Short mmCIF file of C-alpha atoms in Angstrom, two decimals:
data_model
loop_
_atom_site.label_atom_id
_atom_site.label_comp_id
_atom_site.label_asym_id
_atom_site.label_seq_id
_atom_site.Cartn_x
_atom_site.Cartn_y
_atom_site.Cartn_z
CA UNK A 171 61.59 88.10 103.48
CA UNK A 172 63.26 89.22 100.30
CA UNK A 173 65.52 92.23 98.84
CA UNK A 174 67.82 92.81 96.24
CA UNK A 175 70.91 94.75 95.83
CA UNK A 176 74.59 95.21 95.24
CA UNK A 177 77.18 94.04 97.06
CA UNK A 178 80.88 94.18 97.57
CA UNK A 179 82.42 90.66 99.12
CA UNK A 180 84.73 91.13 102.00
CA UNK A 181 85.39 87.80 103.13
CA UNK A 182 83.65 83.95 103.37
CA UNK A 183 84.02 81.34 105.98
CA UNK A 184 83.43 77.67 105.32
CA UNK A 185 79.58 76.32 106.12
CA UNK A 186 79.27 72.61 106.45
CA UNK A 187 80.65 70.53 103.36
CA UNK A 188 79.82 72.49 100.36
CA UNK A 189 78.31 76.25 101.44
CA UNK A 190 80.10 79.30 103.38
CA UNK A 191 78.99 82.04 104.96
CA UNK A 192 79.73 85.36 102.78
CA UNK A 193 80.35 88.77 104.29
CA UNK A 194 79.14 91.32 101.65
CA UNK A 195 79.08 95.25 101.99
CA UNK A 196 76.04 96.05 100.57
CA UNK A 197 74.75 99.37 98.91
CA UNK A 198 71.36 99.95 100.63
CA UNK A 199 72.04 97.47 104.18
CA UNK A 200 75.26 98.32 105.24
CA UNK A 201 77.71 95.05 105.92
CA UNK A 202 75.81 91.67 105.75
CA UNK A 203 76.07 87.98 106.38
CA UNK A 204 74.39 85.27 104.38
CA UNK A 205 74.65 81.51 103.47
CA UNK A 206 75.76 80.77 100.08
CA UNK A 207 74.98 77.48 98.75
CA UNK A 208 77.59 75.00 96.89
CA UNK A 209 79.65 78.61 97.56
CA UNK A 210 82.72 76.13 97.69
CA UNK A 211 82.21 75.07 93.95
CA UNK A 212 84.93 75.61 91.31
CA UNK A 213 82.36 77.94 90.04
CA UNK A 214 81.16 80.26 92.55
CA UNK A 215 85.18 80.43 94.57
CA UNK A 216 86.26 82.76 91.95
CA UNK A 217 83.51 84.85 92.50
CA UNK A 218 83.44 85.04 96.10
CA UNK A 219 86.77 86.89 96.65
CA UNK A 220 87.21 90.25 98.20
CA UNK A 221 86.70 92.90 96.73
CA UNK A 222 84.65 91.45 93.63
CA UNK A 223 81.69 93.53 93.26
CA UNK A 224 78.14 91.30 92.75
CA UNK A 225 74.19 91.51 92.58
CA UNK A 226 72.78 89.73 95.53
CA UNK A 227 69.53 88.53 96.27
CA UNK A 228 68.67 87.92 100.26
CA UNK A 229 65.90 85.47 101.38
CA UNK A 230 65.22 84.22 104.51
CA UNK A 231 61.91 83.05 106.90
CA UNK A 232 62.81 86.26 109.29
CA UNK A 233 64.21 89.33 109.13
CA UNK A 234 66.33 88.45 111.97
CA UNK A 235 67.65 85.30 110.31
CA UNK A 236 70.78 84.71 108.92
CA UNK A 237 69.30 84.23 105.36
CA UNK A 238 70.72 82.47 102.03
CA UNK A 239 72.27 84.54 99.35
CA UNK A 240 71.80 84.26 95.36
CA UNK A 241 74.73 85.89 94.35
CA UNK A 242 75.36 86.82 90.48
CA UNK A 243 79.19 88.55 89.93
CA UNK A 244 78.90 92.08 88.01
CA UNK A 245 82.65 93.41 88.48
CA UNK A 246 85.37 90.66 88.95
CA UNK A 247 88.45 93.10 90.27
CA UNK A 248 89.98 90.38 92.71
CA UNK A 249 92.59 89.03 90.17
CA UNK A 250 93.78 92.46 89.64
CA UNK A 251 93.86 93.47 93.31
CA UNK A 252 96.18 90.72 93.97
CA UNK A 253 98.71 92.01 91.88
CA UNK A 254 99.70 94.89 93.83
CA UNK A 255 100.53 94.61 97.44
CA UNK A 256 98.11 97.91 98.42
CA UNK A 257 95.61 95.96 96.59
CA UNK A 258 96.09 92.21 98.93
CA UNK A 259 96.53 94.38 102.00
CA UNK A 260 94.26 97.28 100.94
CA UNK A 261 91.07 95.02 100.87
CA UNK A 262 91.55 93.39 103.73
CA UNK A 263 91.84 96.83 105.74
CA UNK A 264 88.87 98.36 104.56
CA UNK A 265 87.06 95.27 105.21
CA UNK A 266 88.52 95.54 108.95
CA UNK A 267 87.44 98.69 109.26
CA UNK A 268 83.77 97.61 108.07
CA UNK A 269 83.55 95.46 110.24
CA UNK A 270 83.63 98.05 113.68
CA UNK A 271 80.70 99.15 112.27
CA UNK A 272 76.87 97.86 113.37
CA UNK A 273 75.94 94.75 110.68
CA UNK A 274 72.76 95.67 109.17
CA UNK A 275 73.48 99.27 109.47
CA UNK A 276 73.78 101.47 106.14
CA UNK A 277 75.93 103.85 105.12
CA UNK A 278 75.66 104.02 101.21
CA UNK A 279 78.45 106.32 100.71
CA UNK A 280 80.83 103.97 102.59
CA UNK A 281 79.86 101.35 99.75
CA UNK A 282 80.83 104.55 97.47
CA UNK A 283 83.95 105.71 98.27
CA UNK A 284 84.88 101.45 98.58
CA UNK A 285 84.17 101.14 95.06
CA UNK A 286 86.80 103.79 94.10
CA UNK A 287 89.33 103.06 96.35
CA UNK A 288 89.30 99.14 95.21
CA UNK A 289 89.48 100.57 91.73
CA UNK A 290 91.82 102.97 92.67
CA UNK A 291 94.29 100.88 95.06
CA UNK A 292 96.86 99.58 91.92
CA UNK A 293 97.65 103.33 91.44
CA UNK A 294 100.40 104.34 94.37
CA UNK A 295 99.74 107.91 93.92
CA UNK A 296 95.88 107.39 94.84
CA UNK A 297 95.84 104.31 97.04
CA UNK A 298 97.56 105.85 100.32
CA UNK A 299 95.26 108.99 100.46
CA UNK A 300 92.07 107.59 98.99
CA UNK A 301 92.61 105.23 102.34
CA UNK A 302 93.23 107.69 104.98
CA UNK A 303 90.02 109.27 103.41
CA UNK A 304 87.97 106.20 104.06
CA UNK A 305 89.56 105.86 107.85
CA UNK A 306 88.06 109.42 108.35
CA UNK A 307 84.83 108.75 106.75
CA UNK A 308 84.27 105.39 108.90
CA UNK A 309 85.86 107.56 111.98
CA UNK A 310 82.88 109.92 111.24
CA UNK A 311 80.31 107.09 110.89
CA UNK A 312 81.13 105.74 114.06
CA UNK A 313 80.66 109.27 116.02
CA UNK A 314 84.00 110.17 116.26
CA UNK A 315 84.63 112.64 113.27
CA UNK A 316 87.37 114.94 113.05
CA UNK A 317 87.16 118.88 112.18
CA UNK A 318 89.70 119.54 109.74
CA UNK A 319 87.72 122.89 108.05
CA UNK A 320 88.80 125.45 110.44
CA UNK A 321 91.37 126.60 113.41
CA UNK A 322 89.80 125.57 116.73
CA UNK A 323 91.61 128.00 118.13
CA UNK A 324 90.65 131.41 115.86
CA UNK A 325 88.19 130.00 113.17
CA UNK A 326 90.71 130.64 110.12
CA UNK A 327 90.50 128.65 107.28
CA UNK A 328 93.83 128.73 106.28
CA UNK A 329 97.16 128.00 107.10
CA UNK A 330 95.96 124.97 108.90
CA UNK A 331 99.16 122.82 110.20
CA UNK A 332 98.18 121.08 113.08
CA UNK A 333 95.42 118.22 114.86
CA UNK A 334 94.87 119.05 118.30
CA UNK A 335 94.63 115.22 119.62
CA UNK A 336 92.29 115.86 122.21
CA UNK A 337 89.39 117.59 120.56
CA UNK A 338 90.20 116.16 117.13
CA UNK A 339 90.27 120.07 115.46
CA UNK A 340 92.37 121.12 113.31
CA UNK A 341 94.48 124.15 114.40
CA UNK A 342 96.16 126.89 112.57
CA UNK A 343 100.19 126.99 112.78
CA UNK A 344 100.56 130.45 114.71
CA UNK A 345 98.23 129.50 117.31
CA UNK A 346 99.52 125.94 117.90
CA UNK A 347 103.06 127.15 117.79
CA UNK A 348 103.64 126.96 121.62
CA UNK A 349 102.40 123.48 121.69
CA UNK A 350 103.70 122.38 118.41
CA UNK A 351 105.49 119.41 120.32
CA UNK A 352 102.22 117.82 121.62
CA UNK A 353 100.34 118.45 118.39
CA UNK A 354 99.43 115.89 115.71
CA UNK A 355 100.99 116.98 112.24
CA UNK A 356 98.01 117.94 109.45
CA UNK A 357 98.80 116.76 106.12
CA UNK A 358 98.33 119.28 103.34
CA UNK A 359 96.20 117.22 101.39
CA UNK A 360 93.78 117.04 104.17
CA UNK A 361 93.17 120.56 103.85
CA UNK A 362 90.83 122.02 101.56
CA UNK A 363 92.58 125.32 101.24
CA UNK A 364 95.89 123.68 100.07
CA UNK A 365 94.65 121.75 97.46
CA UNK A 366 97.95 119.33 97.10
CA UNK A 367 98.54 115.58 96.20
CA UNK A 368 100.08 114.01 98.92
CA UNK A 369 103.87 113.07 99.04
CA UNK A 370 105.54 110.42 101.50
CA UNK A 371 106.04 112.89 104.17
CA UNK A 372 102.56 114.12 104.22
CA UNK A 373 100.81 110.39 103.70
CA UNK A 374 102.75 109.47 106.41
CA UNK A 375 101.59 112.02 108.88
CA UNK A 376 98.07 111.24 107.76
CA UNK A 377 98.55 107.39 108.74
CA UNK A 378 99.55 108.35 111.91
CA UNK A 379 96.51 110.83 112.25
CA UNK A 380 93.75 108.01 111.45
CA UNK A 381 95.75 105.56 113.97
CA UNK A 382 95.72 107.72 116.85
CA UNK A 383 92.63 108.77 116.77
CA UNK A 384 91.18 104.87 115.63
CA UNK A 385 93.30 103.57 118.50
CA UNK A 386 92.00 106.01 120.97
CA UNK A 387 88.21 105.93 120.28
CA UNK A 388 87.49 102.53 118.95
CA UNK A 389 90.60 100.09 119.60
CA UNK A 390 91.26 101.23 122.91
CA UNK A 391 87.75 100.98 124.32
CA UNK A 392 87.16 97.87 123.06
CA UNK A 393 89.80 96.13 123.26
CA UNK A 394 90.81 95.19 120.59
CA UNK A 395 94.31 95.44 118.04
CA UNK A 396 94.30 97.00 114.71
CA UNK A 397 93.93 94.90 111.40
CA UNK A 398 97.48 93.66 110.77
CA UNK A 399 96.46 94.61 107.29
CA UNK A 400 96.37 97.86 107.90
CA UNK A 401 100.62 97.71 108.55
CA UNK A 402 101.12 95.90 105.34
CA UNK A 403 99.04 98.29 103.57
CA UNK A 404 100.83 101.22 105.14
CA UNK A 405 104.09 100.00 104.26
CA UNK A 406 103.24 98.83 100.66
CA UNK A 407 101.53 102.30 99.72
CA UNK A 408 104.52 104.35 101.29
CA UNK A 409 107.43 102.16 99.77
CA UNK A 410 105.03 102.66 96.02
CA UNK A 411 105.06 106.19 96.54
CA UNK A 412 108.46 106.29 97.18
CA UNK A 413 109.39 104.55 94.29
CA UNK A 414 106.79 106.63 92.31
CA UNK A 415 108.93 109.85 93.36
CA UNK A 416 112.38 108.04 92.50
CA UNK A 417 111.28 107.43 89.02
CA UNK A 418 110.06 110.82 88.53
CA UNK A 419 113.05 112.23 89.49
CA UNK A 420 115.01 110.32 87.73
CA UNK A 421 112.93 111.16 84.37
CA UNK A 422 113.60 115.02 85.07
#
């Protein structure tokens, strides 16, 4: 058994004396495991970092096997993801949430929209949205999607201010008014109509959409905590945007 393809690394575990065991994100196969010889050389460690983006070649006896990988690096962005904090914590999120997803499974636009975010995640005024966008698309890979398009209520399209939490719709602000209290907010930049870069008010709201609604369908029922990452990250990409916004208005 044999394939090729690319591959984003997400993590390695030591294997014996010399090899590890690399967790890749792959284009065509979804998130896979494989054996990497000598991967513990001065060599190959530089290349095996998360987040570096490589060609990969897959053999093993069995499909079902865990396989070796031939690895060859095509874009090194580790060295420059570990100079911003959203990049060391941003990473190792998305390769937490990655991992609640079936191994072996595919989902080629997940391997995507990873791409640009890890290219993205240096830049404060991208990093925190392009994220909450990736929570949403692996909350819709996983069955759980939420309905952001239109008022659950009265099918408008606009004016869209609230997240009902129980159906996961969004809702429009006159008719979720009388239960504004038990609503979850809807960040403008989550809505089509608006159009609008998010700010530290709105980014905010939208990390606490993703982590109700992560907590309650996938944490929750299986029992498990968030990615600790995912608090650093948080913290790093609001405290960057907020000192985005203090330069800027300082420059006016």
């Amino acid at each position: 058994m044999q394939w090729h393809d690319r591959a984003i690394i997400l993590g390695v575990r030591r294997h014996g004396e010399t090899s590890v065991i690399a967790e890749v994100m792959t284009r065509e196969r979804g998130r896979y495991l494989g054996m990497v010889r000598s991967g513990r050389s001065r060599s190959m460690q530089p290349v095996l970092q998360p987040g570096n983006e490589v060609e990969i070649t897959w053999r093993a006896r069995l499909d079902e096997h865990l396989g070796e990988f031939r690895i060859e690096p095509l874009t090194l962005r580790a060295a420059r993801l570990m100079e911003t904090a959203t990049g060391v914590y941003g990473v190792q999120a998305m390769g937490a949430l990655l991992r609640l997803l079936p191994e072996r499974d595919p989902h080629p636009h997940l391997f995507e929209a990873l791409e640009v975010i890890l290219d993205n995640l240096h830049n404060p005024a991208d990093a925190g949205e392009l994220f909450v966008r990736f929570e949403l698309a692996v909350l819709n890979d996983l069955g759980f999607g939420l309905d952001l398009t239109e008022c659950a209520a009265t099918g408008a399209r606009s004016d869209l201010a609230y997240v009902s939490p129980k159906s996961g719709r969004a809702v429009s602000r006159t008719a979720g008014a009388p239960w504004a209290d038990k609503m979850l907010l809807l960040p403008p930049f989550l809505n089509s109509e608006e159009n609008r870069a998010a700010d530290i008010d709105s980014l905010n709201a939208a990390f606490r959409l993703t982590a109700f609604f992560l907590h309650r369908h996938v944490y929750e029922p299986r029992g498990v905590e968030a990615a600790a990452a995912r608090e650093g990250f948080v913290h790093a990409a609001l405290k960057a945007l907020k000192t985005v916004a203090a330069q800027d208005g300082l420059s006016v």
